[in-house]
Tab-separated table of C-alpha atoms in Angstrom:
chain	number	residue	atom	x	y	z
A	1	MET	CA	21.940	-8.964	-23.462
A	2	ASN	CA	19.455	-9.525	-20.645
A	3	LYS	CA	17.992	-6.584	-18.792
A	4	ARG	CA	18.775	-6.325	-15.088
A	5	VAL	CA	16.327	-5.391	-12.348
A	6	TYR	CA	16.789	-4.855	-8.637
A	7	ILE	CA	14.000	-6.197	-6.423
A	8	LEU	CA	13.903	-3.783	-3.501
A	9	THR	CA	13.509	-5.104	0.016
A	10	GLU	CA	14.782	-3.977	3.414
A	11	ARG	CA	17.696	-5.224	5.454
A	12	ARG	CA	15.566	-7.432	7.746
A	13	TYR	CA	14.320	-9.471	4.793
A	14	LEU	CA	17.372	-9.527	2.551
A	15	ALA	CA	18.943	-12.734	3.870
A	16	PRO	CA	17.430	-13.868	7.198
A	17	MET	CA	19.523	-16.652	8.745
A	18	ASP	CA	16.618	-18.657	10.154
A	19	PRO	CA	13.530	-17.227	8.435
A	20	SER	CA	10.258	-17.140	10.307
A	21	ALA	CA	7.069	-18.192	8.512
A	22	TYR	CA	6.425	-14.511	7.749
A	23	GLU	CA	9.926	-13.969	6.371
A	24	GLN	CA	9.672	-17.157	4.326
A	25	GLN	CA	6.515	-15.819	2.685
A	26	ILE	CA	8.456	-12.757	1.589
A	27	LEU	CA	11.290	-14.877	0.234
A	28	ASP	CA	8.808	-17.111	-1.594
A	29	GLU	CA	6.965	-14.140	-3.123
A	30	GLU	CA	10.146	-12.582	-4.433
A	31	SER	CA	11.455	-15.927	-5.666
A	32	ILE	CA	8.273	-16.389	-7.727
A	33	LEU	CA	8.758	-12.915	-9.199
A	34	SER	CA	12.458	-13.547	-9.907
A	35	LEU	CA	11.598	-16.733	-11.814
A	36	ALA	CA	8.931	-14.886	-13.798
A	37	PHE	CA	11.491	-12.217	-14.669
A	38	ALA	CA	13.987	-14.874	-15.760
A	39	ALA	CA	11.416	-16.360	-18.130
A	40	LYS	CA	11.180	-12.934	-19.802
A	41	GLY	CA	14.946	-12.547	-20.116
A	42	ILE	CA	15.321	-10.293	-17.062
A	43	ASP	CA	17.999	-10.905	-14.437
A	44	ALA	CA	16.733	-10.003	-10.955
A	45	THR	CA	18.757	-9.305	-7.811
A	46	ARG	CA	17.282	-8.562	-4.393
A	47	VAL	CA	18.843	-5.536	-2.656
A	48	ASP	CA	18.265	-3.525	0.505
A	49	TRP	CA	17.024	-0.088	-0.583
A	50	SER	CA	19.064	1.658	2.113
A	51	ASP	CA	22.357	-0.154	1.476
A	52	PRO	CA	24.907	2.570	0.537
A	53	LYS	CA	27.046	-0.005	-1.316
A	54	VAL	CA	24.437	-0.687	-4.023
A	55	ASP	CA	25.515	0.497	-7.468
A	56	TRP	CA	22.228	1.878	-8.749
A	57	GLU	CA	23.567	2.566	-12.214
A	58	ALA	CA	24.426	-1.120	-12.688
A	59	ALA	CA	20.782	-2.126	-13.271
A	60	ASP	CA	18.114	-1.029	-15.733
A	61	ALA	CA	15.365	-0.560	-13.134
A	62	ALA	CA	14.380	-1.193	-9.538
A	63	ILE	CA	10.998	-2.532	-8.458
A	64	PHE	CA	9.645	-1.907	-4.957
A	65	ARG	CA	8.513	-5.042	-3.172
A	66	SER	CA	9.138	-5.523	0.562
A	67	THR	CA	10.464	-2.104	1.610
A	68	TRP	CA	8.162	-2.254	4.597
A	69	ASP	CA	10.240	-0.055	6.865
A	70	TYR	CA	9.866	3.078	4.726
A	71	PHE	CA	7.015	4.570	6.771
A	72	ASP	CA	9.056	4.136	9.964
A	73	ARG	CA	12.071	5.766	8.258
A	74	PHE	CA	10.060	8.196	6.172
A	75	GLU	CA	12.430	11.174	6.214
A	76	GLU	CA	15.381	8.920	5.398
A	77	PHE	CA	13.357	7.279	2.624
A	78	LYS	CA	12.408	10.647	1.113
A	79	ASP	CA	16.049	11.767	1.202
A	80	TRP	CA	17.045	8.549	-0.579
A	81	ILE	CA	14.349	8.152	-3.216
A	82	GLY	CA	14.770	11.519	-4.965
A	83	PRO	CA	18.514	11.353	-5.718
A	84	THR	CA	18.356	7.614	-6.460
A	85	SER	CA	15.570	8.133	-9.011
A	86	LYS	CA	18.085	10.097	-11.077
A	87	LYS	CA	20.397	7.073	-11.231
A	88	ILE	CA	17.891	4.304	-11.979
A	89	ARG	CA	14.324	3.955	-13.228
A	90	PHE	CA	11.829	3.006	-10.548
A	91	ILE	CA	8.855	0.690	-10.949
A	92	ASN	CA	6.418	2.178	-10.268
A	93	PRO	CA	7.791	5.596	-11.370
A	94	TYR	CA	9.190	7.993	-8.767
A	95	GLU	CA	6.376	10.533	-9.259
A	96	THR	CA	3.757	7.828	-8.720
A	97	ILE	CA	5.473	6.504	-5.619
A	98	PHE	CA	5.941	9.946	-4.072
A	99	TRP	CA	2.246	10.736	-4.676
A	100	ASN	CA	1.059	7.393	-3.303
A	101	MET	CA	3.109	7.453	-0.098
A	102	ASP	CA	0.746	9.986	1.508
A	103	LYS	CA	-2.953	9.163	1.723
A	104	HIS	CA	-3.883	12.652	0.584
A	105	TYR	CA	-3.905	10.910	-2.805
A	106	LEU	CA	-7.435	9.766	-1.894
A	107	ILE	CA	-8.617	13.336	-2.454
A	108	ASP	CA	-7.301	13.234	-6.035
A	109	LEU	CA	-9.000	9.917	-6.729
A	110	GLU	CA	-12.313	11.097	-5.283
A	111	LYS	CA	-12.201	14.168	-7.541
A	112	LYS	CA	-11.776	11.830	-10.513
A	113	GLY	CA	-14.883	9.866	-9.598
A	114	VAL	CA	-13.490	7.001	-7.520
A	115	PRO	CA	-15.700	6.431	-4.432
A	116	ILE	CA	-13.623	6.397	-1.252
A	117	VAL	CA	-14.350	5.755	2.413
A	118	PRO	CA	-15.552	9.125	3.797
A	119	SER	CA	-12.363	10.849	4.989
A	120	ARG	CA	-11.239	14.130	6.543
A	121	PHE	CA	-7.593	15.182	6.653
A	122	ILE	CA	-5.900	16.881	9.603
A	123	GLU	CA	-2.712	18.711	8.687
A	124	ILE	CA	0.502	18.793	10.719
A	125	GLY	CA	0.321	21.329	13.529
A	126	SER	CA	-3.470	21.640	13.434
A	127	LYS	CA	-4.980	23.080	16.614
A	128	ASP	CA	-8.413	21.588	15.985
A	129	SER	CA	-9.622	19.316	18.756
A	130	LEU	CA	-10.760	15.810	17.967
A	131	ALA	CA	-14.119	16.678	19.518
A	132	SER	CA	-14.642	19.600	17.137
A	133	LEU	CA	-13.645	17.519	14.120
A	134	CYS	CA	-15.959	14.670	15.034
A	135	ALA	CA	-18.812	17.084	15.734
A	136	LYS	CA	-18.793	18.073	12.051
A	137	GLU	CA	-19.611	14.517	10.974
A	138	ASP	CA	-22.731	12.409	11.426
A	139	TRP	CA	-20.707	9.203	11.714
A	140	ASN	CA	-21.371	6.768	14.568
A	141	GLU	CA	-17.829	5.455	14.763
A	142	PHE	CA	-14.452	6.772	13.674
A	143	ILE	CA	-11.015	5.634	12.566
A	144	LEU	CA	-8.015	7.861	13.291
A	145	LYS	CA	-4.752	7.054	11.511
A	146	PRO	CA	-1.660	8.708	9.985
A	147	CYS	CA	-1.544	9.842	6.364
A	148	VAL	CA	1.745	7.962	5.956
A	149	SER	CA	1.496	4.516	7.440
A	150	GLY	CA	1.298	0.777	6.951
A	151	THR	CA	0.367	-2.359	8.876
A	152	ALA	CA	-2.268	-0.371	10.809
A	153	ARG	CA	0.381	1.755	12.576
A	154	HIS	CA	-1.280	4.222	14.990
A	155	THR	CA	-4.742	3.187	13.816
A	156	TYR	CA	-7.494	3.768	16.365
A	157	ARG	CA	-11.196	2.937	16.344
A	158	PHE	CA	-13.602	4.745	18.665
A	159	ASN	CA	-17.192	5.953	19.004
A	160	ARG	CA	-18.437	9.281	20.330
A	161	SER	CA	-18.050	8.181	23.934
A	162	GLY	CA	-14.354	7.517	23.259
A	163	ILE	CA	-13.474	10.865	21.693
A	164	ALA	CA	-12.108	12.388	24.896
A	165	GLU	CA	-9.644	9.571	25.536
A	166	HIS	CA	-8.227	9.925	22.009
A	167	GLU	CA	-7.693	13.696	22.228
A	168	ALA	CA	-4.211	13.268	23.667
A	169	ILE	CA	-3.268	10.797	20.933
A	170	LEU	CA	-4.196	13.249	18.188
A	171	LYS	CA	-2.499	16.136	19.976
A	172	GLN	CA	0.751	14.193	20.202
A	173	LEU	CA	0.798	12.712	16.700
A	174	ILE	CA	-0.327	15.825	14.826
A	175	GLN	CA	2.814	17.669	15.889
A	176	LYS	CA	4.934	15.444	13.621
A	177	GLU	CA	2.653	13.946	10.984
A	178	GLY	CA	-0.589	14.514	9.123
A	179	MET	CA	-3.565	12.465	10.274
A	180	MET	CA	-6.861	11.417	8.812
A	181	LEU	CA	-10.293	10.778	10.264
A	182	GLN	CA	-12.512	8.225	8.533
A	183	GLU	CA	-15.973	6.831	9.025
A	184	PHE	CA	-15.832	3.313	10.449
A	185	HIS	CA	-18.004	0.786	8.651
A	186	THR	CA	-19.010	-2.453	10.375
A	187	SER	CA	-18.805	-4.293	7.038
A	188	ILE	CA	-15.043	-4.574	7.575
A	189	MET	CA	-15.796	-6.939	10.465
A	190	GLU	CA	-18.802	-8.618	8.850
A	191	ARG	CA	-17.559	-9.106	5.277
A	192	GLY	CA	-13.883	-8.136	5.328
A	193	GLU	CA	-11.834	-6.207	2.801
A	194	VAL	CA	-10.998	-7.310	-0.742
A	195	SER	CA	-7.666	-6.632	-2.416
A	196	HIS	CA	-7.773	-6.596	-6.211
A	197	MET	CA	-4.430	-6.895	-8.017
A	198	VAL	CA	-3.917	-5.091	-11.335
A	199	MET	CA	-0.859	-5.689	-13.552
A	200	GLY	CA	-0.136	-3.458	-16.528
A	201	GLY	CA	-3.560	-1.865	-16.180
A	202	LYS	CA	-5.389	-5.207	-16.354
A	203	TYR	CA	-7.098	-7.036	-13.506
A	204	SER	CA	-5.207	-10.121	-12.315
A	205	HIS	CA	-6.713	-11.683	-9.180
A	206	SER	CA	-8.272	-10.924	-5.802
A	207	ILE	CA	-7.973	-12.039	-2.207
A	208	LEU	CA	-10.349	-11.530	0.718
A	209	LYS	CA	-8.916	-10.399	4.049
A	210	THR	CA	-11.037	-11.033	7.129
A	211	ALA	CA	-10.379	-9.954	10.703
A	212	LYS	CA	-10.416	-12.343	13.615
A	213	THR	CA	-13.451	-12.239	15.887
A	214	GLY	CA	-13.696	-8.948	17.771
A	215	GLU	CA	-10.953	-7.270	15.709
A	216	PHE	CA	-11.400	-4.630	12.999
A	217	ARG	CA	-7.885	-4.748	11.546
A	218	VAL	CA	-7.681	-7.355	8.785
A	219	GLN	CA	-3.881	-7.606	8.594
A	220	ASP	CA	-2.337	-10.955	9.517
A	221	ASP	CA	-0.257	-9.054	12.101
A	222	PHE	CA	-3.507	-8.873	14.095
A	223	GLY	CA	-4.753	-12.375	13.432
A	224	GLY	CA	-6.459	-11.710	10.118
A	225	THR	CA	-6.835	-14.433	7.507
A	226	VAL	CA	-6.517	-14.421	3.718
A	227	LYS	CA	-8.160	-16.525	1.033
A	228	SER	CA	-8.681	-16.346	-2.713
A	229	TYR	CA	-11.705	-14.310	-3.839
A	230	GLU	CA	-13.734	-14.464	-7.053
A	231	ALA	CA	-14.375	-10.867	-8.134
A	232	ASN	CA	-17.479	-10.005	-10.147
A	233	GLU	CA	-17.591	-7.718	-13.176
A	234	GLU	CA	-18.483	-4.648	-11.118
A	235	GLU	CA	-15.541	-5.207	-8.785
A	236	ILE	CA	-13.101	-5.793	-11.640
A	237	ALA	CA	-14.277	-2.616	-13.375
A	238	PHE	CA	-13.897	-0.690	-10.097
A	239	ALA	CA	-10.336	-1.961	-9.635
A	240	GLU	CA	-9.252	-1.180	-13.192
A	241	LYS	CA	-10.855	2.276	-13.094
A	242	SER	CA	-9.041	3.094	-9.851
A	243	ILE	CA	-5.721	2.213	-11.453
A	244	LYS	CA	-6.442	3.954	-14.756
A	245	THR	CA	-7.150	7.262	-13.013
A	246	CYS	CA	-3.394	7.415	-12.373
A	247	ASP	CA	-1.105	9.038	-14.930
A	248	PRO	CA	0.998	7.218	-15.926
A	249	ILE	CA	-0.869	3.952	-15.407
A	250	PRO	CA	1.126	1.983	-12.791
A	251	LEU	CA	2.750	-1.286	-13.848
A	252	TYR	CA	1.359	-2.899	-10.720
A	253	GLY	CA	-1.126	-1.900	-8.075
A	254	ARG	CA	-3.373	-3.223	-5.346
A	255	VAL	CA	-6.865	-1.819	-4.996
A	256	ASP	CA	-8.240	-2.339	-1.476
A	257	VAL	CA	-12.036	-2.157	-1.361
A	258	MET	CA	-14.751	-2.519	1.256
A	259	TRP	CA	-18.525	-2.283	1.242
A	260	GLY	CA	-20.570	0.729	2.367
A	261	LYS	CA	-23.860	0.794	4.238
A	262	GLN	CA	-25.861	0.047	1.096
A	263	GLY	CA	-23.397	-2.517	-0.214
A	264	GLU	CA	-21.661	0.022	-2.466
A	265	LEU	CA	-17.970	-0.367	-3.252
A	266	MET	CA	-15.574	2.083	-1.585
A	267	LEU	CA	-11.831	2.413	-2.028
A	268	THR	CA	-9.931	2.122	1.235
A	269	GLU	CA	-6.431	2.330	-0.213
A	270	LEU	CA	-4.650	2.280	-3.552
A	271	GLU	CA	-1.297	0.595	-2.945
A	272	LEU	CA	1.306	1.455	-5.575
A	273	VAL	CA	4.567	1.512	-3.613
A	274	GLU	CA	5.182	-1.861	-1.965
A	275	PRO	CA	1.890	-3.786	-1.825
A	276	GLU	CA	1.781	-7.446	-0.972
A	277	LEU	CA	0.499	-9.087	-4.178
A	278	TRP	CA	-0.006	-12.727	-3.087
A	279	PHE	CA	1.874	-14.348	-5.954
A	280	ARG	CA	2.026	-17.468	-3.780
A	281	ILE	CA	-1.747	-17.795	-4.162
A	282	HIS	CA	-1.868	-16.790	-7.849
A	283	PRO	CA	1.621	-17.389	-9.360
A	284	GLY	CA	0.397	-16.503	-12.846
A	285	ALA	CA	0.092	-12.878	-11.771
A	286	ALA	CA	3.883	-12.701	-11.498
A	287	ASP	CA	4.093	-13.599	-15.188
A	288	LEU	CA	1.735	-10.738	-16.027
A	289	LEU	CA	3.848	-8.308	-14.027
A	290	ALA	CA	7.051	-9.612	-15.589
A	291	GLU	CA	5.614	-9.014	-19.059
A	292	ALA	CA	4.590	-5.470	-18.108
A	293	VAL	CA	8.100	-4.824	-16.768
A	294	ARG	CA	9.684	-6.286	-19.921
A	295	SER	CA	7.644	-3.878	-22.051
A	296	PHE	CA	8.584	-1.007	-19.739
A	297	LEU	CA	12.300	-1.801	-19.998
A	298	ASN	CA	12.162	-1.910	-23.774
A	299	LYS	CA	10.776	1.620	-23.915
A	300	ARG	CA	13.102	4.574	-23.640
């Protein structure tokens, strides 16, 4: 009997009547994955994670793909994911997902020897002023963003002359969510950011994201562009090491990397919950993930 897997999305992307180009990309990505699953004897069904009518015990596992509203519905998502994890196995595992949802995970990775973009965390309710926090660093420019976020939500770039105008932003946001302060590196605008995909612990493929002229955010929501990227041995080793520091090793992951002032590699994010994986550019990667999932399902 075939195994059954739910591909988790959100209600906006479950069955759009007249899909936009963006929505069609999502449908195409998840169609490629569904076909790869089918080739491994796995029946896949797309479901809305927040749909109360889903019978979670009717499938062998659920894999997170386009649940891109979870950071806007974070409390609801947290209330859902814990109880649901007792009814169905998650891919990646619940413990991994819960850890990876909050960017405090960067501290853990840095302690294990993974170079990260210099970062300082500001906890909920902190009374520290932005000026005092920035005064402790010798950085020329800063990025301020939430610890739980996606698609560059509440992400601000400023230099020392702009600290005062961002004080009110920090004061407002810190009342409800943890924030982080990072050093801004101009390489993100000059060279872009590379996403390395790793399936079952093994490197799969890479894409290069570049921002439009004058912009620092590389996401396509802000005019960024994407193209295939040929990773070198150092970059592949960096990506695989970043994934293998996790226990258990995730079945899939995206390792976002940029270059430091001396050209050194620095982790910007390790995406293990719902990363875009660009199967439409490298369809073979879906086969690798499907094989990793098949092995996972056959283990008890």
